[in-house]
């Protein structure tokens, strides 16, 4: 860092001197990065921190404390400075933690809560039952240099005091849904994995199955009609169905479509299912208060008939800002508007949290808080 500063300072006056200084600094920074990489690869060699700028404060303070104490001085003076700076660091850290998002806020309400995480172009939803059990549906995308499971989902769950997932549900084996699961499985206990289990050559999927097997986590194949109850919340698999024509073919159209019911409240999470699945399910789903829109709001999903049957009050579109697919499509947005559905988008509204006691649902997002009564079933 001093070499970088020096090279910038002399660059204007003596450019010939700036280049070797910058090159030397580059070697040093590269070495530092490698050391960090080796260190983080060791077991317990790193800590997962929420991605907030305040997270850098403690390390900066420790560095400053070291610089202050290591400057030439007597031993007594050095110890005195060390004492004061440590106290300042501890107090500073306590203030930062109590004021910021870093504080673990265990979700302790007696309501059902659905958290639609802002993971970019992909899906990840964490559901907390009234009794404090957590179910994760999809793990966010995995890109060449990004992993939403590691950088968004795990920090979010830890911040909410989640130690283990009662179930990890995969909607389908595409990287924008499955991508985050491997890092989540690495970092969090998972009691059961639920998967539509459609045969595919996706290497990400075979790697995931191998990991599940290695961890000895119970694995369940989800089919229409399957379901489970947890703290009076009913989870039902509406799709895939082995008896329909498109069975086992397109991964999107074999997405696990999930119904989540609690008292009068009902949510339908459509994965990446589109119009063909909506046609298969027609007449078999009924009213829902909340719809997690299929396939990130693509024009091949969320048809007028589907909306007329579900009559959702609110819809969530899990979508990345400026994604290359043009999601959500104007056609799907127009159909939602025509059906008078209130639309939330993770790219604009951030992480969206829906809380319900089964009679009313309250939606918290960057946009503020709205409350709707839940319709009679
Ligand atoms: Zn997708």
Coordinates of C-alpha atoms and ligand atoms in Angstrom, one line a residue:
X1 CA 0.0 0.0 0.0
X2 CA 2.8 2.5 0.8
X3 CA 4.4 1.7 -2.6
X4 CA 1.1 2.3 -4.4
X5 CA 0.7 5.7 -2.6
X6 CA 4.3 6.6 -3.4
X7 CA 3.9 5.6 -7.0
X8 CA 0.8 7.8 -7.3
X9 CA 2.5 10.7 -5.6
X10 CA 5.7 10.7 -7.8
X11 CA 3.8 9.6 -10.9
X12 CA 3.1 13.2 -11.9
X13 CA 6.6 14.5 -11.4
X14 CA 8.9 11.5 -12.2
X15 CA 6.9 9.0 -14.3
X16 CA 10.0 6.8 -14.8
X17 CA 10.1 6.2 -11.1
X18 CA 6.4 5.5 -10.7
X19 CA 6.3 2.5 -12.9
X20 CA 8.8 0.3 -11.0
X21 CA 7.2 1.4 -7.7
X22 CA 3.7 0.3 -8.9
X23 CA 5.1 -3.0 -10.3
X24 CA 6.7 -3.7 -6.9
X25 CA 3.4 -3.0 -5.1
X26 CA 1.6 -5.2 -7.6
X27 CA 3.9 -8.2 -6.6
X28 CA 3.3 -7.5 -2.9
X29 CA -0.5 -7.2 -3.4
X30 CA -0.6 -10.4 -5.4
X31 CA 1.3 -12.2 -2.7
X32 CA -1.1 -10.9 -0.1
X33 CA -4.0 -12.2 -2.1
X34 CA -2.4 -15.6 -2.4
X35 CA -1.8 -15.8 1.3
X36 CA -5.4 -14.8 2.0
X37 CA -6.5 -17.5 -0.5
X38 CA -4.4 -20.2 1.2
X39 CA -5.5 -19.1 4.6
X40 CA -9.2 -19.1 3.8
X41 CA -8.9 -22.6 2.3
X42 CA -7.7 -24.0 5.7
X43 CA -10.4 -25.5 7.9
X44 CA -11.8 -22.7 10.1
X45 CA -9.4 -20.3 8.3
X46 CA -12.1 -17.8 7.5
X47 CA -15.3 -16.2 8.8
X48 CA -18.4 -15.5 6.7
X49 CA -19.2 -11.8 7.1
X50 CA -22.3 -10.0 5.8
X51 CA -21.4 -7.9 2.8
X52 CA -21.7 -4.5 4.6
X53 CA -18.9 -1.8 4.5
X54 CA -19.1 -1.6 8.3
X55 CA -17.7 -5.1 8.3
X56 CA -14.3 -3.6 7.4
X57 CA -14.3 -1.3 10.5
X58 CA -12.9 -3.8 13.1
X59 CA -10.1 -5.0 10.9
X60 CA -9.2 -1.4 10.1
X61 CA -9.2 -0.5 13.8
X62 CA -7.0 -3.5 14.7
X63 CA -4.5 -2.5 12.0
X64 CA -4.5 1.1 13.3
X65 CA -4.0 -0.2 16.8
X66 CA -1.0 -2.3 15.7
X67 CA 0.5 0.7 13.8
X68 CA 0.2 2.9 16.9
X69 CA 1.7 0.4 19.3
X70 CA 4.5 -0.7 17.0
X71 CA 5.9 2.7 16.5
X72 CA 9.2 3.4 18.3
X73 CA 8.5 4.0 22.0
X74 CA 9.2 2.6 25.5
X75 CA 7.7 -0.7 26.5
X76 CA 5.5 0.9 29.1
X77 CA 4.2 3.5 26.6
X78 CA 3.6 0.8 24.0
X79 CA 1.6 -1.3 26.6
X80 CA -0.4 1.8 27.6
X81 CA -1.3 2.6 24.0
X82 CA -2.2 -1.1 23.3
X83 CA -4.5 -1.0 26.3
X84 CA -6.3 2.1 25.2
X85 CA -6.5 1.1 21.5
X86 CA -7.9 -2.4 22.4
X87 CA -10.5 -0.8 24.6
X88 CA -11.4 1.6 21.8
X89 CA -11.6 -1.3 19.3
X90 CA -13.9 -3.3 21.6
X91 CA -16.2 -0.3 22.3
X92 CA -16.2 0.7 18.6
X93 CA -17.1 -2.9 17.6
X94 CA -19.9 -3.1 20.1
X95 CA -21.4 0.2 18.8
X96 CA -21.1 -1.0 15.2
X97 CA -22.7 -4.3 16.0
X98 CA -25.6 -2.9 17.9
X99 CA -26.3 -0.3 15.3
X100 CA -25.9 -2.4 12.2
X101 CA -27.2 -5.4 10.4
X102 CA -24.3 -7.5 11.7
X103 CA -26.3 -8.1 14.9
X104 CA -27.9 -11.6 14.8
X105 CA -31.6 -11.0 15.1
X106 CA -33.2 -14.3 15.7
X107 CA -36.6 -14.4 14.0
X108 CA -38.7 -15.2 17.0
X109 CA -42.2 -14.3 15.9
X110 CA -45.1 -16.7 16.1
X111 CA -46.0 -16.1 12.5
X112 CA -45.1 -17.7 9.2
X113 CA -42.5 -15.7 7.4
X114 CA -41.4 -16.0 3.8
X115 CA -38.1 -14.3 2.8
X116 CA -37.5 -13.8 -0.9
X117 CA -33.8 -13.1 -1.0
X118 CA -32.2 -10.6 -3.4
X119 CA -29.8 -13.0 -5.0
X120 CA -29.6 -11.4 -8.5
X121 CA -30.8 -13.4 -11.5
X122 CA -32.0 -16.6 -9.7
X123 CA -34.2 -17.8 -6.9
X124 CA -33.8 -18.3 -3.2
X125 CA -36.6 -18.2 -0.6
X126 CA -36.3 -19.0 3.1
X127 CA -39.4 -19.9 5.0
X128 CA -39.7 -19.8 8.7
X129 CA -42.5 -21.7 10.3
X130 CA -44.3 -20.3 13.4
X131 CA -42.4 -22.7 15.6
X132 CA -39.0 -21.6 14.3
X133 CA -38.2 -24.2 11.7
X134 CA -36.5 -23.1 8.5
X135 CA -37.0 -24.4 4.9
X136 CA -35.0 -23.1 2.1
X137 CA -36.3 -23.2 -1.5
X138 CA -33.5 -22.8 -4.0
X139 CA -30.1 -21.5 -3.2
X140 CA -29.5 -18.6 -5.6
X141 CA -27.2 -18.5 -8.7
X142 CA -23.7 -19.6 -9.2
X143 CA -21.6 -17.6 -11.6
X144 CA -18.0 -17.7 -12.8
X145 CA -16.9 -15.4 -10.0
X146 CA -19.9 -15.3 -7.7
X147 CA -21.8 -17.7 -5.5
X148 CA -25.0 -16.3 -4.0
X149 CA -25.2 -19.3 -1.6
X150 CA -22.0 -18.3 0.1
X151 CA -22.2 -14.5 -0.2
X152 CA -26.0 -13.9 0.3
X153 CA -28.0 -16.9 1.6
X154 CA -25.7 -18.2 4.3
X155 CA -25.0 -14.7 5.8
X156 CA -28.7 -13.9 5.6
X157 CA -29.6 -17.1 7.5
X158 CA -26.9 -16.6 10.1
X159 CA -28.0 -13.1 10.7
X160 CA -31.5 -14.5 11.4
X161 CA -30.0 -17.0 13.9
X162 CA -30.5 -20.0 11.7
X163 CA -28.3 -22.9 12.7
X164 CA -29.9 -25.6 10.6
X165 CA -32.4 -26.1 7.8
X166 CA -35.2 -28.6 8.3
X167 CA -35.4 -28.9 4.6
X168 CA -33.6 -27.8 1.5
X169 CA -35.9 -27.8 -1.5
X170 CA -34.7 -27.7 -5.1
X171 CA -37.2 -26.4 -7.7
X172 CA -35.0 -27.7 -10.6
X173 CA -31.4 -28.3 -11.5
X174 CA -30.5 -25.1 -13.2
X175 CA -27.5 -23.0 -11.9
X176 CA -29.6 -20.0 -11.0
X177 CA -31.5 -22.1 -8.5
X178 CA -29.2 -25.0 -7.6
X179 CA -25.9 -22.9 -7.8
X180 CA -25.8 -21.8 -4.2
X181 CA -26.7 -25.2 -2.6
X182 CA -23.2 -26.7 -2.5
X183 CA -21.8 -23.8 -0.4
X184 CA -24.9 -23.8 1.8
X185 CA -24.5 -27.6 2.4
X186 CA -20.8 -27.0 3.3
X187 CA -21.7 -24.4 5.9
X188 CA -25.1 -25.4 7.4
X189 CA -26.7 -28.6 8.8
X190 CA -29.5 -29.8 6.5
X191 CA -32.0 -32.3 7.8
X192 CA -33.6 -33.2 4.5
X193 CA -33.1 -32.5 0.8
X194 CA -36.2 -32.5 -1.5
X195 CA -35.7 -32.6 -5.2
X196 CA -37.8 -33.1 -8.3
X197 CA -35.1 -35.5 -9.4
X198 CA -35.3 -35.2 -13.1
X199 CA -32.4 -37.0 -14.9
X200 CA -30.1 -34.4 -16.4
X201 CA -26.5 -34.2 -17.6
X202 CA -25.9 -30.9 -15.7
X203 CA -22.5 -31.5 -13.9
X204 CA -23.6 -29.1 -11.2
X205 CA -26.5 -31.5 -10.4
X206 CA -24.4 -34.7 -10.3
X207 CA -21.9 -32.9 -8.0
X208 CA -24.8 -31.8 -5.7
X209 CA -26.2 -35.4 -5.5
X210 CA -22.7 -36.7 -4.7
X211 CA -22.3 -34.1 -1.9
X212 CA -25.8 -35.0 -0.5
X213 CA -24.8 -38.7 -0.5
X214 CA -21.4 -37.9 1.2
X215 CA -23.1 -35.9 3.9
X216 CA -25.6 -38.7 4.4
X217 CA -28.5 -36.2 4.3
X218 CA -31.9 -37.8 3.8
X219 CA -33.0 -37.2 0.2
X220 CA -36.6 -37.2 -1.0
X221 CA -37.9 -37.3 -4.6
X222 CA -40.8 -34.8 -4.9
X223 CA -43.9 -35.7 -6.9
X224 CA -47.4 -34.3 -7.2
X225 CA -49.4 -35.1 -4.1
X226 CA -46.3 -35.3 -1.8
X227 CA -46.2 -33.0 1.2
X228 CA -45.5 -32.5 4.9
X229 CA -46.8 -30.5 7.8
X230 CA -44.6 -28.4 10.0
X231 CA -46.0 -26.2 12.9
X232 CA -49.4 -26.2 11.3
X233 CA -48.0 -25.1 8.0
X234 CA -48.8 -27.4 5.1
X235 CA -46.3 -27.8 2.3
X236 CA -47.7 -29.5 -0.8
X237 CA -46.1 -30.5 -4.0
X238 CA -48.4 -29.5 -7.0
X239 CA -45.9 -30.4 -9.7
X240 CA -44.0 -32.3 -11.3
X241 CA -46.4 -35.0 -12.2
X242 CA -45.2 -38.3 -13.8
X243 CA -48.5 -38.7 -15.7
X244 CA -48.3 -35.6 -17.9
X245 CA -46.9 -35.4 -21.4
X246 CA -43.9 -33.3 -20.7
X247 CA -42.7 -35.4 -17.8
X248 CA -38.9 -35.6 -17.5
X249 CA -38.2 -33.4 -20.5
X250 CA -37.6 -29.7 -20.0
X251 CA -36.2 -28.9 -16.6
X252 CA -38.1 -25.6 -16.2
X253 CA -41.4 -27.3 -17.0
X254 CA -40.6 -30.0 -14.5
X255 CA -40.0 -27.5 -11.7
X256 CA -41.2 -28.3 -8.3
X257 CA -44.3 -26.1 -7.8
X258 CA -45.0 -25.7 -4.1
X259 CA -48.1 -24.7 -2.2
X260 CA -47.5 -23.3 1.3
X261 CA -50.6 -23.0 3.5
X262 CA -51.1 -21.6 7.0
X263 CA -54.7 -21.1 8.3
X264 CA -56.4 -18.9 5.6
X265 CA -53.1 -17.9 4.0
X266 CA -51.8 -19.6 0.9
X267 CA -48.7 -19.0 -1.2
X268 CA -47.7 -20.7 -4.5
X269 CA -44.1 -20.9 -5.5
X270 CA -43.8 -21.7 -9.1
X271 CA -40.1 -22.3 -9.7
X272 CA -39.3 -21.8 -13.4
X273 CA -42.6 -23.4 -14.5
X274 CA -44.3 -21.7 -17.4
X275 CA -47.6 -21.8 -19.4
X276 CA -47.5 -25.6 -20.1
X277 CA -47.4 -26.4 -16.3
X278 CA -50.1 -23.7 -15.7
X279 CA -52.3 -25.5 -18.2
X280 CA -51.7 -28.9 -16.5
X281 CA -52.6 -27.4 -13.1
X282 CA -55.6 -25.5 -14.3
X283 CA -58.6 -26.1 -12.1
X284 CA -56.5 -27.9 -9.5
X285 CA -54.9 -25.1 -7.6
X286 CA -57.5 -22.5 -6.5
X287 CA -57.0 -19.2 -4.7
X288 CA -53.6 -18.0 -3.4
X289 CA -52.8 -14.8 -1.6
X290 CA -49.2 -14.7 -2.8
X291 CA -47.6 -16.0 -6.0
X292 CA -43.8 -16.4 -6.5
X293 CA -44.1 -15.8 -10.3
X294 CA -42.7 -18.6 -12.5
X295 CA -39.5 -18.2 -14.5
X296 CA -38.4 -14.8 -13.3
X297 CA -41.4 -13.1 -15.0
X298 CA -40.6 -14.4 -18.5
X299 CA -43.2 -14.0 -21.1
X300 CA -43.7 -17.8 -21.3
X301 CA -45.1 -17.9 -17.8
X302 CA -47.9 -16.3 -15.7
X303 CA -50.8 -16.6 -18.1
X304 CA -54.1 -14.8 -17.7
X305 CA -55.9 -18.0 -17.0
X306 CA -53.5 -19.0 -14.2
X307 CA -53.9 -15.5 -12.7
X308 CA -57.7 -15.7 -13.0
X309 CA -57.6 -19.0 -11.0
X310 CA -55.1 -18.0 -8.3
X311 CA -56.3 -14.4 -8.0
X312 CA -53.1 -13.5 -6.0
X313 CA -53.2 -10.2 -4.1
X314 CA -49.4 -9.9 -4.4
X315 CA -46.7 -11.4 -6.6
X316 CA -43.0 -11.7 -6.1
X317 CA -40.6 -11.7 -9.1
X318 CA -37.1 -12.9 -8.3
X319 CA -34.9 -11.3 -10.9
X320 CA -31.5 -9.7 -11.4
X321 CA -31.0 -6.1 -12.2
X322 CA -30.2 -5.6 -15.9
X323 CA -30.3 -9.4 -16.6
X324 CA -29.5 -10.5 -20.2
X325 CA -32.8 -12.3 -20.6
X326 CA -34.9 -9.2 -20.4
X327 CA -36.8 -10.6 -17.3
X328 CA -39.4 -9.6 -16.3
X329 CA -41.0 -9.5 -19.8
X330 CA -43.4 -6.6 -20.5
X331 CA -46.1 -9.2 -21.5
X332 CA -46.0 -10.9 -18.1
X333 CA -45.9 -7.6 -16.3
X334 CA -49.0 -6.5 -18.3
X335 CA -50.9 -9.6 -17.4
X336 CA -50.1 -9.1 -13.7
X337 CA -51.2 -5.5 -13.9
X338 CA -54.4 -6.4 -15.8
X339 CA -55.2 -8.9 -13.0
X340 CA -54.6 -6.0 -10.5
X341 CA -51.8 -7.9 -8.7
X342 CA -49.4 -5.9 -6.6
X343 CA -45.9 -6.7 -7.9
X344 CA -42.7 -6.9 -5.9
X345 CA -39.3 -7.4 -7.7
X346 CA -36.1 -8.4 -5.9
X347 CA -34.1 -6.2 -8.3
X348 CA -35.9 -3.1 -7.3
X349 CA -37.4 -3.9 -3.8
X350 CA -34.4 -5.9 -2.5
X351 CA -35.1 -8.8 -0.2
X352 CA -38.9 -9.1 0.3
X353 CA -40.2 -10.5 3.6
X354 CA -43.9 -11.6 3.9
X355 CA -45.2 -12.3 7.4
X356 CA -48.6 -13.8 8.2
X357 CA -50.6 -15.0 11.1
X358 CA -52.9 -16.7 8.6
X359 CA -55.4 -13.8 8.7
X360 CA -53.4 -10.9 7.4
X361 CA -50.1 -10.7 5.5
X362 CA -47.6 -7.9 5.9
X363 CA -45.0 -7.4 3.2
X364 CA -41.7 -5.7 4.1
X365 CA -39.3 -4.4 1.5
X366 CA -37.2 -1.5 0.5
X367 CA -40.4 0.1 -0.6
X368 CA -41.9 0.1 2.9
X369 CA -44.5 -2.0 4.6
X370 CA -47.9 -3.0 3.3
X371 CA -50.6 -5.1 5.0
X372 CA -53.4 -7.0 3.3
X373 CA -56.1 -9.2 4.8
X374 CA -55.9 -12.8 3.7
X375 CA -58.9 -14.1 1.8
X376 CA -61.1 -16.9 3.0
X377 CA -60.1 -20.1 1.3
Ligands
LIG1 ZN1 -34.4 -19.7 -13.2

